[in-house]
Coordinates of C-alpha atoms in Angstrom, one line a residue:
X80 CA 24.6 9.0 7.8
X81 CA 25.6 9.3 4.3
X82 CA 24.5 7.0 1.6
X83 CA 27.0 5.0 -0.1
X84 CA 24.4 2.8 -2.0
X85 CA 21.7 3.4 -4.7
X86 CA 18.2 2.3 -3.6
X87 CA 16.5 -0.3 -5.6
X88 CA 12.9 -0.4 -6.0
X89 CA 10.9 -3.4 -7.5
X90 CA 7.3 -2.6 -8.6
X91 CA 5.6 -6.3 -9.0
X92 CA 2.0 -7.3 -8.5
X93 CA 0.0 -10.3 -7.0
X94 CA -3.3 -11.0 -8.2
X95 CA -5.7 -8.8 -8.8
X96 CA -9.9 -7.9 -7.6
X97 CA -12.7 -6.8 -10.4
X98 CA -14.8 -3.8 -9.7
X99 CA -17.0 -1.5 -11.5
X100 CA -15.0 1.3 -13.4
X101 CA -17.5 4.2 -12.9
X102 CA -17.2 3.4 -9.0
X103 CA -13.2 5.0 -9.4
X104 CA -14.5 7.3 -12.6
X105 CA -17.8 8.3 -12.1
X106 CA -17.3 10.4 -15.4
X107 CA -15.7 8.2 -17.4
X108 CA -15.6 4.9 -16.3
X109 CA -17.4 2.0 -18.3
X110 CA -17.5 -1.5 -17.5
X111 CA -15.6 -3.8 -15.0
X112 CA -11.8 -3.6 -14.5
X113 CA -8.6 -5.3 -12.7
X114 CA -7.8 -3.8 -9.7
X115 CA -3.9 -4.9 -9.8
X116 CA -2.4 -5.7 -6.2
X117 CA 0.7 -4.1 -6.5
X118 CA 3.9 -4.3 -4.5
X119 CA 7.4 -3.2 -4.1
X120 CA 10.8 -4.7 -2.9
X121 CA 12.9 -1.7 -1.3
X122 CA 16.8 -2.9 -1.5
X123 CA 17.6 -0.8 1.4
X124 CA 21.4 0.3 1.7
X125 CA 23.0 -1.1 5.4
X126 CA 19.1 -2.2 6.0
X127 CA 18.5 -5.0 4.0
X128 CA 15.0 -6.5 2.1
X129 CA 11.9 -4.4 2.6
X130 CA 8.8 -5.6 1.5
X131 CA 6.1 -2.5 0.8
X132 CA 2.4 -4.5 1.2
X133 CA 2.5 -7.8 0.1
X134 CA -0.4 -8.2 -2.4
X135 CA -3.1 -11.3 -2.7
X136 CA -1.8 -15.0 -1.6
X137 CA -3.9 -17.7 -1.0
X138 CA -4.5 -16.5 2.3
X139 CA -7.2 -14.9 0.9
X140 CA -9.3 -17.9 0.0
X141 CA -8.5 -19.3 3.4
X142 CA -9.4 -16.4 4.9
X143 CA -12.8 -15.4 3.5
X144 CA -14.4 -19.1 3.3
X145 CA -16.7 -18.4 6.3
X146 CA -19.3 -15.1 7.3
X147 CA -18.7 -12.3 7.4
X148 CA -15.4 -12.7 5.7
X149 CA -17.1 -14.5 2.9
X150 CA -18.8 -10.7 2.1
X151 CA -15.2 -9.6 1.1
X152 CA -14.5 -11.9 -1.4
X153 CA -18.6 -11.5 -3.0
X154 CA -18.1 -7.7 -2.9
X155 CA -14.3 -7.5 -4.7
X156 CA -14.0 -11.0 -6.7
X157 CA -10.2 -11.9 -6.7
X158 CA -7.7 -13.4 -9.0
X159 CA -4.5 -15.1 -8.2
X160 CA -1.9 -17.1 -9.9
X161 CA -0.4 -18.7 -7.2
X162 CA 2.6 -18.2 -8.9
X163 CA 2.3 -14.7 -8.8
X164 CA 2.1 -14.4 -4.9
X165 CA 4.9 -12.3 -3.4
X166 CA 6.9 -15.7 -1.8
X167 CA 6.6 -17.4 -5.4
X168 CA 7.7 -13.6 -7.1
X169 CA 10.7 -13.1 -5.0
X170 CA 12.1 -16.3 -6.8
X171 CA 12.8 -14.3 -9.8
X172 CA 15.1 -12.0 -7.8
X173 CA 16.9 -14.8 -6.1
X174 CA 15.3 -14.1 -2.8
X175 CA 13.5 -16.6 -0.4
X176 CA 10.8 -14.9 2.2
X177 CA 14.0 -15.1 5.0
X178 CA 15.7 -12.6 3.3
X179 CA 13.1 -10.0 3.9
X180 CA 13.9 -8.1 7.0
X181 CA 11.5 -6.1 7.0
X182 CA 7.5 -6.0 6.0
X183 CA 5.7 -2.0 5.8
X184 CA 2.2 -2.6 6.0
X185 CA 0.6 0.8 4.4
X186 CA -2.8 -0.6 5.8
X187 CA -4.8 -3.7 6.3
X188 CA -6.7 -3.9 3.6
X189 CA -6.9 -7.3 2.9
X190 CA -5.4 -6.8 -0.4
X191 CA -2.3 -5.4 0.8
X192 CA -1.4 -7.6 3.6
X193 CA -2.7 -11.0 2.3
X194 CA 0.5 -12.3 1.9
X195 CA 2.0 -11.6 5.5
X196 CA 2.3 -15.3 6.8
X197 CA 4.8 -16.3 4.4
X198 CA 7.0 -14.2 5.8
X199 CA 7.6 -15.2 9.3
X200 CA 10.4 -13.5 10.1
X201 CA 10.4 -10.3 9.1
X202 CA 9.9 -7.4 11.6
X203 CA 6.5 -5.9 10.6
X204 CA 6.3 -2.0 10.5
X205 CA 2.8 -0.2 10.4
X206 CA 1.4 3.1 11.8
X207 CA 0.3 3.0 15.0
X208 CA -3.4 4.3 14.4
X209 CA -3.9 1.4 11.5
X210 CA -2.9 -1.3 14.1
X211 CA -5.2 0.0 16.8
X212 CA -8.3 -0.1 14.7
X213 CA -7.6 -3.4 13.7
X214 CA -7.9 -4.3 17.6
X215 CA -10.7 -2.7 18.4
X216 CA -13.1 -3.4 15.7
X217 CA -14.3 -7.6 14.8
X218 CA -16.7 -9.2 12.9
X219 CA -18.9 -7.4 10.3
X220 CA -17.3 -3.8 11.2
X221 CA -14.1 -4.6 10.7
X222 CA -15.0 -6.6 7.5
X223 CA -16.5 -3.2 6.3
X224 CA -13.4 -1.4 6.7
X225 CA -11.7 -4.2 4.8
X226 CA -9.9 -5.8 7.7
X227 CA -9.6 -9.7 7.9
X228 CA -8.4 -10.5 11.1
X229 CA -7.6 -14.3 9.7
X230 CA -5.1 -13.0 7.5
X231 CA -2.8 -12.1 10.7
X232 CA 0.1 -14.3 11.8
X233 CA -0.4 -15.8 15.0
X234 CA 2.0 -14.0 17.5
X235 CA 2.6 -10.7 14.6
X236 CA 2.6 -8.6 17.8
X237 CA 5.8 -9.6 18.9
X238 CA 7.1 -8.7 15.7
X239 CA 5.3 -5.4 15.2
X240 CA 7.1 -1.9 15.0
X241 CA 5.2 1.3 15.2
X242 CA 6.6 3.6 12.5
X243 CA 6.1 6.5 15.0
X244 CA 8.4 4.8 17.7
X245 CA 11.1 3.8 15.2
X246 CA 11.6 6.9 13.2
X247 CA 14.2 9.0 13.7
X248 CA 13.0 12.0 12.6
X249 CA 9.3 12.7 12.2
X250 CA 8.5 16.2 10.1
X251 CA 5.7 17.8 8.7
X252 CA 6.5 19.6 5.5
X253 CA 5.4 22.4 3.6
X254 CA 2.6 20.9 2.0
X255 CA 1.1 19.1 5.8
X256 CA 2.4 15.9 4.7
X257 CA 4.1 14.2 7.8
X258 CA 7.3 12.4 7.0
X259 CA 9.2 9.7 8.8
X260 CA 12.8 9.2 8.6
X261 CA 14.6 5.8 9.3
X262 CA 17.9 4.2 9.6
X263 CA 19.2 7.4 9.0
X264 CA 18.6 7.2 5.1
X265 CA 18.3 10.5 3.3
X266 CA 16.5 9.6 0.7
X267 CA 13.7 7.4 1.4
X268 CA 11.1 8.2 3.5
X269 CA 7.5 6.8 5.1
X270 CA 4.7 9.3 4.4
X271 CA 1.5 9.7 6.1
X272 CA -1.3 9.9 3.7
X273 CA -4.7 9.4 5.9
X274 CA -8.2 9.1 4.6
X275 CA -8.3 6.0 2.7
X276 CA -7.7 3.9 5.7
X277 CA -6.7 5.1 9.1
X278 CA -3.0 5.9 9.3
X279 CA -2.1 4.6 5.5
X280 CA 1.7 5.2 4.2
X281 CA 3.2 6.2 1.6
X282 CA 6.8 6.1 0.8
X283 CA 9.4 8.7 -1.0
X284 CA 12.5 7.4 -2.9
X285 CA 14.6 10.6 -4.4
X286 CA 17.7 9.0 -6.6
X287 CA 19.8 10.7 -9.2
X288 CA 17.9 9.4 -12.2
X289 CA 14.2 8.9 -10.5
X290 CA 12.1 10.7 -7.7
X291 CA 9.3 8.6 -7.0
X292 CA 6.3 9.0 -4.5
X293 CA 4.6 5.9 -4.0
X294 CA 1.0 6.9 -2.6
X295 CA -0.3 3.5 -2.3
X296 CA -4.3 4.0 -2.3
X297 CA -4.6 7.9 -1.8
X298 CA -6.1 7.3 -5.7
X299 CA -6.9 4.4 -7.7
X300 CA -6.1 6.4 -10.7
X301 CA -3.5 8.6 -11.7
X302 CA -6.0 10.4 -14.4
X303 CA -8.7 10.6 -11.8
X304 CA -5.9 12.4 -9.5
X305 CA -4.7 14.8 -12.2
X306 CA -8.1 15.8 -13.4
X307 CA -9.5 16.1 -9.9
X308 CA -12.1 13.1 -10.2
X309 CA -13.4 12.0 -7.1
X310 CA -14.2 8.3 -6.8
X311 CA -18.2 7.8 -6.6
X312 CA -19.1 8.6 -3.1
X313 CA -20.6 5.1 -2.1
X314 CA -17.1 4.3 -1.2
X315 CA -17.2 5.9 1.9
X316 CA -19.1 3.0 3.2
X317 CA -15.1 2.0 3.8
X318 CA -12.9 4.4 3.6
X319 CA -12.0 6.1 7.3
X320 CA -12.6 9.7 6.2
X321 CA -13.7 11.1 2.9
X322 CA -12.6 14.5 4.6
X323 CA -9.4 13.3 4.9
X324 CA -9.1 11.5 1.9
X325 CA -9.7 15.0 -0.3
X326 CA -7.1 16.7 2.1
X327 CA -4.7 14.3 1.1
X328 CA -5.3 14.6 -2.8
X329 CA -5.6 18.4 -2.5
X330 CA -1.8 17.8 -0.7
X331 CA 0.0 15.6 -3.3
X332 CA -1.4 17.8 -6.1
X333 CA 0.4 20.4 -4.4
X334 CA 3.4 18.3 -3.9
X335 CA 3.8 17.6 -7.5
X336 CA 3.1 21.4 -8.6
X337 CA 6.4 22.3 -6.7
X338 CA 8.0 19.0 -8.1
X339 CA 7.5 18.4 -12.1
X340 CA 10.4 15.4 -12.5
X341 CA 8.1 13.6 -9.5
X342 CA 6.8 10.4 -10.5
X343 CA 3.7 9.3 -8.2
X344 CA 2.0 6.1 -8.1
X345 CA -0.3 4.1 -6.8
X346 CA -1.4 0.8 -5.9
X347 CA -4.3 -0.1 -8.2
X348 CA -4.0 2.3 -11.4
X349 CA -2.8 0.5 -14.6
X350 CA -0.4 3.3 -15.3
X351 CA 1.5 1.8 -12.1
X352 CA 2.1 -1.3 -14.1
X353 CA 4.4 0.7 -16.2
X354 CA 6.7 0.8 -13.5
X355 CA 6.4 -3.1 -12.6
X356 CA 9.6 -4.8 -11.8
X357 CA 11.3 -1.4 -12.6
X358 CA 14.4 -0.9 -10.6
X359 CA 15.5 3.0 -10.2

């Protein structure tokens, strides 16, 4: 189907964590830093509102008052204007959370999906491997992996959509990166980007004046990435596979080798914030 419309993307943040910066640069890093909980609004032509993630809400508090939730919030400290949730951000863009149609989840961190309930209508998209961990791990183990089960919606299920079911074309390019193709746009995509967190996404926006690959948290820093920094290896306390997670960096290296006007980003690295509330 051909596309009429441009795509918009908005780039805004909600809240942020502190961590130490030598744990993302062991060889450079000094000191603590924000961790910004970014977000994007995809104006989707013929589809509609698409939230990507949803950033910190006061969810989070709720969320992590009692054991072993409380571990969360002790291990990252967070920071929220409550102004700054997404609900409260989407004001500025004349939306209200009904006009979303549509929430992508690129994993459960609790970081990225803190602000789900305030958007009870949208149809919720994920990867099907993300979801099923979150059912079959509770308590401290899935507090490890950074899931907080009291950050779900009661009754999500019935509004969940496996990307793998919906797409209508799933591909595997050149560089092993699988692709997933919906409502017959052209050029926007879901990526698979695994290692991180089981079955993370990515998204792909190619436009006249901007090619963008939003790789959520395949990195934490776009420097790191470049100069082939690894974050200190402690992290793989959480992440689902360090193996994985190098295979995916070695992968959208490649990927921006054989594509110099790409732009990719992700979720926490300040350079990202140079693209907040940026519509291509």
């Amino acid at each position: 189907m051909a596309q009429t419309e441009s795509i918009r993307v908005h780039f805004l943040k909600s809240g942020y964590c502190v961590s130490h910066e030598n744990i993302v640069n062991p060889k450079h890093g000094k000191g603590k830093g924000k961790f910004y909980a970014v977000w994007a609004l995809l104006q989707l032509p013929q589809v509609g509102n698409i939230l990507f993630d949803t950033g910190y809400s006061s969810a989070f508090t709720d969320a992590t008052i009692k054991f072993p939730a409380r571990f969360y919030r002790w291990v990252t400290p967070f920071f929220l204007d409550e102004k700054e949730s997404a609900a409260s951000m989407l004001q500025q863009l004349n939306l209200t959370p009904n006009n979303i149609d549509y929430v992508i989840l690129s994993h459960f961190h609790a970081d990225h999906i803190a602000g789900l309930k305030d958007f009870p209508k949208a149809k919720i998209i994920c990867s099907k491997s993300a979801h099923q961990e979150v059912l079959a791990i509770k308590s401290f183990k899935a507090v490890s992996k950074g899931i907080l089960h009291g950050l779900l919606p009661i009754g999500y299920e019935k509004r969940l959509l496996y990307v793998e079911d919906i797409a209508e074309r799933i591909h595997v390019n050149n560089f092993g990166i699988t692709e997933y193709q919906l409502w017959g746009l052209q050029d926007f995509k879901l990526l698979l980007l695994p290692g991180h967190a089981k079955g993370m996404l990515g998204f792909e926006v190619k436009q006249p004046n901007q090619h963008i690959l939003y790789a959520t948290d395949a990195s934490w820093s776009y420097d790191c990435f470049k100069q082939g920094i690894l974050p200190r290896k402690i992290v793989k306390l959480f992440f689902d596979s360090w193996d994985e997670y190098t295979e995916t960096l070695d992968k959208l290296r490649a990927y921006e080798v054989a594509h110099p006007g790409i732009t990719i980003l992700f979720t926490h690295c300040p350079k990202t914030l140079d693209h907040t509330q940026r519509v291509i």
